[in-house]
Each structure stands twice: as structure tokens, then as C-alpha cells.
mmCIF file of C-alpha atoms in Angstrom:
data_model
loop_
_atom_site.group_PDB
_atom_site.id
_atom_site.type_symbol
_atom_site.label_atom_id
_atom_site.label_comp_id
_atom_site.label_asym_id
_atom_site.label_seq_id
_atom_site.Cartn_x
_atom_site.Cartn_y
_atom_site.Cartn_z
ATOM 1 C CA UNK A 22 0.000 0.000 0.000
ATOM 2 C CA UNK A 23 0.956 3.691 -0.005
ATOM 3 C CA UNK A 24 3.026 5.249 2.770
ATOM 4 C CA UNK A 25 3.751 8.982 3.111
ATOM 5 C CA UNK A 26 6.509 10.466 5.296
ATOM 6 C CA UNK A 27 7.084 14.197 5.794
ATOM 7 C CA UNK A 28 10.421 15.836 6.575
ATOM 8 C CA UNK A 29 11.942 19.316 6.751
ATOM 9 C CA UNK A 30 10.126 20.789 9.721
ATOM 10 C CA UNK A 31 11.895 22.615 12.525
ATOM 11 C CA UNK A 32 12.379 25.908 14.331
ATOM 12 C CA UNK A 33 12.689 29.152 12.388
ATOM 13 C CA UNK A 34 12.427 32.867 13.127
ATOM 14 C CA UNK A 35 9.630 34.967 11.668
ATOM 15 C CA UNK A 36 10.474 35.956 8.111
ATOM 16 C CA UNK A 37 12.520 32.826 7.505
ATOM 17 C CA UNK A 38 11.957 29.925 5.132
ATOM 18 C CA UNK A 39 11.600 26.157 5.252
ATOM 19 C CA UNK A 40 11.031 23.495 2.618
ATOM 20 C CA UNK A 41 8.967 20.469 3.516
ATOM 21 C CA UNK A 42 9.203 17.191 1.637
ATOM 22 C CA UNK A 43 6.775 14.294 1.452
ATOM 23 C CA UNK A 44 8.206 11.008 0.237
ATOM 24 C CA UNK A 45 5.765 8.410 -1.034
ATOM 25 C CA UNK A 46 6.481 4.690 -1.189
ATOM 26 C CA UNK A 47 4.480 1.693 -2.254
ATOM 27 C CA UNK A 48 2.014 1.572 -5.109
ATOM 28 C CA UNK A 49 -0.072 4.595 -6.090
ATOM 29 C CA UNK A 50 -3.102 3.303 -7.990
ATOM 30 C CA UNK A 51 -3.743 6.297 -10.251
ATOM 31 C CA UNK A 52 -3.237 9.089 -7.718
ATOM 32 C CA UNK A 53 -5.201 12.176 -8.719
ATOM 33 C CA UNK A 54 -4.423 14.832 -6.117
ATOM 34 C CA UNK A 55 -2.052 15.549 -3.244
ATOM 35 C CA UNK A 56 -2.024 18.333 -0.709
ATOM 36 C CA UNK A 57 -0.670 19.801 2.497
ATOM 37 C CA UNK A 58 -2.705 20.342 5.657
ATOM 38 C CA UNK A 59 -1.741 21.757 9.031
ATOM 39 C CA UNK A 60 -3.102 21.554 12.552
ATOM 40 C CA UNK A 61 -2.247 23.832 15.466
ATOM 41 C CA UNK A 62 -2.952 22.834 19.090
ATOM 42 C CA UNK A 63 -6.639 23.173 19.906
ATOM 43 C CA UNK A 64 -7.599 23.946 16.307
ATOM 44 C CA UNK A 65 -9.082 22.000 13.415
ATOM 45 C CA UNK A 66 -6.948 20.577 10.648
ATOM 46 C CA UNK A 67 -6.918 23.080 7.783
ATOM 47 C CA UNK A 68 -6.028 22.961 4.120
ATOM 48 C CA UNK A 69 -2.803 24.718 3.098
ATOM 49 C CA UNK A 70 -2.015 23.902 -0.536
ATOM 50 C CA UNK A 71 -2.647 21.148 -3.058
ATOM 51 C CA UNK A 72 -2.330 20.088 -6.662
ATOM 52 C CA UNK A 73 -3.710 17.527 -9.038
ATOM 53 C CA UNK A 74 -0.904 15.157 -9.970
ATOM 54 C CA UNK A 75 -0.975 16.280 -13.593
ATOM 55 C CA UNK A 76 -0.339 19.833 -12.367
ATOM 56 C CA UNK A 77 -3.365 21.354 -14.069
ATOM 57 C CA UNK A 78 -5.042 22.532 -10.881
ATOM 58 C CA UNK A 79 -3.202 24.194 -7.979
ATOM 59 C CA UNK A 80 -4.984 25.675 -4.978
ATOM 60 C CA UNK A 81 -3.545 27.677 -2.074
ATOM 61 C CA UNK A 82 -5.311 28.715 1.096
ATOM 62 C CA UNK A 83 -5.769 32.476 1.410
ATOM 63 C CA UNK A 84 -3.548 32.563 4.491
ATOM 64 C CA UNK A 85 -0.500 31.359 2.538
ATOM 65 C CA UNK A 86 -1.016 32.861 -0.930
ATOM 66 C CA UNK A 87 2.129 34.548 -2.166
ATOM 67 C CA UNK A 88 4.261 32.910 0.540
ATOM 68 C CA UNK A 89 4.007 29.132 0.037
ATOM 69 C CA UNK A 90 4.609 27.189 -3.158
ATOM 70 C CA UNK A 91 3.699 23.557 -3.779
ATOM 71 C CA UNK A 92 5.653 21.452 -6.258
ATOM 72 C CA UNK A 93 6.331 17.827 -7.069
ATOM 73 C CA UNK A 94 8.903 15.460 -8.527
ATOM 74 C CA UNK A 95 6.786 12.863 -10.274
ATOM 75 C CA UNK A 96 9.709 10.546 -11.055
ATOM 76 C CA UNK A 97 10.696 10.410 -7.373
ATOM 77 C CA UNK A 98 7.136 10.335 -5.996
ATOM 78 C CA UNK A 99 7.909 13.356 -3.835
ATOM 79 C CA UNK A 100 5.798 16.382 -2.936
ATOM 80 C CA UNK A 101 7.313 19.660 -1.676
ATOM 81 C CA UNK A 102 6.099 22.752 0.122
ATOM 82 C CA UNK A 103 8.383 25.790 -0.033
ATOM 83 C CA UNK A 104 7.423 28.133 2.808
ATOM 84 C CA UNK A 105 8.696 31.720 2.711
ATOM 85 C CA UNK A 106 8.157 34.745 4.963
ATOM 86 C CA UNK A 107 6.989 32.495 7.764
ATOM 87 C CA UNK A 108 4.821 33.959 10.504
ATOM 88 C CA UNK A 109 4.171 32.782 14.078
ATOM 89 C CA UNK A 110 0.618 31.857 13.065
ATOM 90 C CA UNK A 111 2.085 29.289 10.651
ATOM 91 C CA UNK A 112 3.175 27.214 13.650
ATOM 92 C CA UNK A 113 1.523 23.789 13.368
ATOM 93 C CA UNK A 114 2.041 20.145 12.546
ATOM 94 C CA UNK A 115 2.094 19.842 8.764
ATOM 95 C CA UNK A 116 0.718 16.765 7.009
ATOM 96 C CA UNK A 117 0.834 15.624 3.416
ATOM 97 C CA UNK A 118 -2.056 13.680 1.946
ATOM 98 C CA UNK A 119 -3.070 11.976 -1.265
ATOM 99 C CA UNK A 120 -6.139 10.483 -2.885
ATOM 100 C CA UNK A 121 -6.681 7.795 -5.508
ATOM 101 C CA UNK A 122 -10.289 8.850 -6.026
ATOM 102 C CA UNK A 123 -10.917 10.469 -9.386
ATOM 103 C CA UNK A 124 -11.070 14.254 -9.308
ATOM 104 C CA UNK A 125 -10.470 17.088 -11.749
ATOM 105 C CA UNK A 126 -9.940 19.632 -8.983
ATOM 106 C CA UNK A 127 -7.962 19.888 -5.744
ATOM 107 C CA UNK A 128 -10.056 18.848 -2.735
ATOM 108 C CA UNK A 129 -9.708 21.243 0.199
ATOM 109 C CA UNK A 130 -11.370 19.085 2.865
ATOM 110 C CA UNK A 131 -9.409 16.474 4.794
ATOM 111 C CA UNK A 132 -12.092 13.831 4.343
ATOM 112 C CA UNK A 133 -11.430 13.720 0.605
ATOM 113 C CA UNK A 134 -7.942 12.264 1.106
ATOM 114 C CA UNK A 135 -7.180 8.600 1.712
ATOM 115 C CA UNK A 136 -3.428 8.534 2.423
ATOM 116 C CA UNK A 137 -1.740 10.557 5.187
ATOM 117 C CA UNK A 138 1.736 11.019 6.574
ATOM 118 C CA UNK A 139 2.470 11.199 10.318
ATOM 119 C CA UNK A 140 3.239 14.934 10.166
ATOM 120 C CA UNK A 141 6.214 17.203 10.797
ATOM 121 C CA UNK A 142 6.362 20.061 13.310
ATOM 122 C CA UNK A 143 6.932 23.640 12.127
ATOM 123 C CA UNK A 144 7.521 26.264 14.806
ATOM 124 C CA UNK A 145 7.951 29.953 13.943
ATOM 125 C CA UNK A 146 9.242 32.271 16.662
ATOM 126 C CA UNK A 147 8.678 36.025 16.761
#
């Protein structure tokens, strides 16, 4: 089956940058979309950014537009999230997710995704 593992989280000062990676292993039966979610303590898991695997649809949450950029390396089955101009409110556990359910758009609700990584912590200090 499919396994996802995130890496690249850590501590950074406000205004700094981090790049998260999500490595996928196993068999992807026609994956259609992947995305990044985050969850801060005491808050609901929220959508951050996502793309259809063919790259024809990319969606960013309003809170990260102009600061975060999602990309992928199809040959290496790896998803990335470049995070720039980080703010303290970006502090959260970040998760990558994927779905093998057919879609022509990027789902922005967690329930639409089947595969999840264990998460990586991002902490932004002021």
C-alpha cells in the first residue's frame, strides 16, 4: 500500500523559510491529487495547498497565498512545500495527503484524502 513520510520541519524565526518534503512509497493506484494540511494545538486541521498530480489545478489557502509554493517530482514520488516569509501563526504540525479517487480539482477538505503522513512540526518564533 501507499506510505507517506514528511520531513523538513523545525524551528525558524519569523520571516525565515523552510522546505517540507513528502516522500511516497508503495504503489499509487492512479493518484489524482495531493495536498498539504496543518493543525495547530486546539484547532481544526486546515487545508494549506494542493495540486492535481498532472499539475493542471493548484490551490492555495488564502492565508498562505504569495508565501508558500507547492511542487512535485513525479519521477521520485515526492511532494514539496516551499514556505517563505513564515509567521508565528504558521506554527503547526504539517501533514501531506493523497487520494486515488478520481477528481479534476484539488479537494480542500481532509475527508477527501485517503493517504496521510504522520506529520512534521513547524515552529515559527517572533
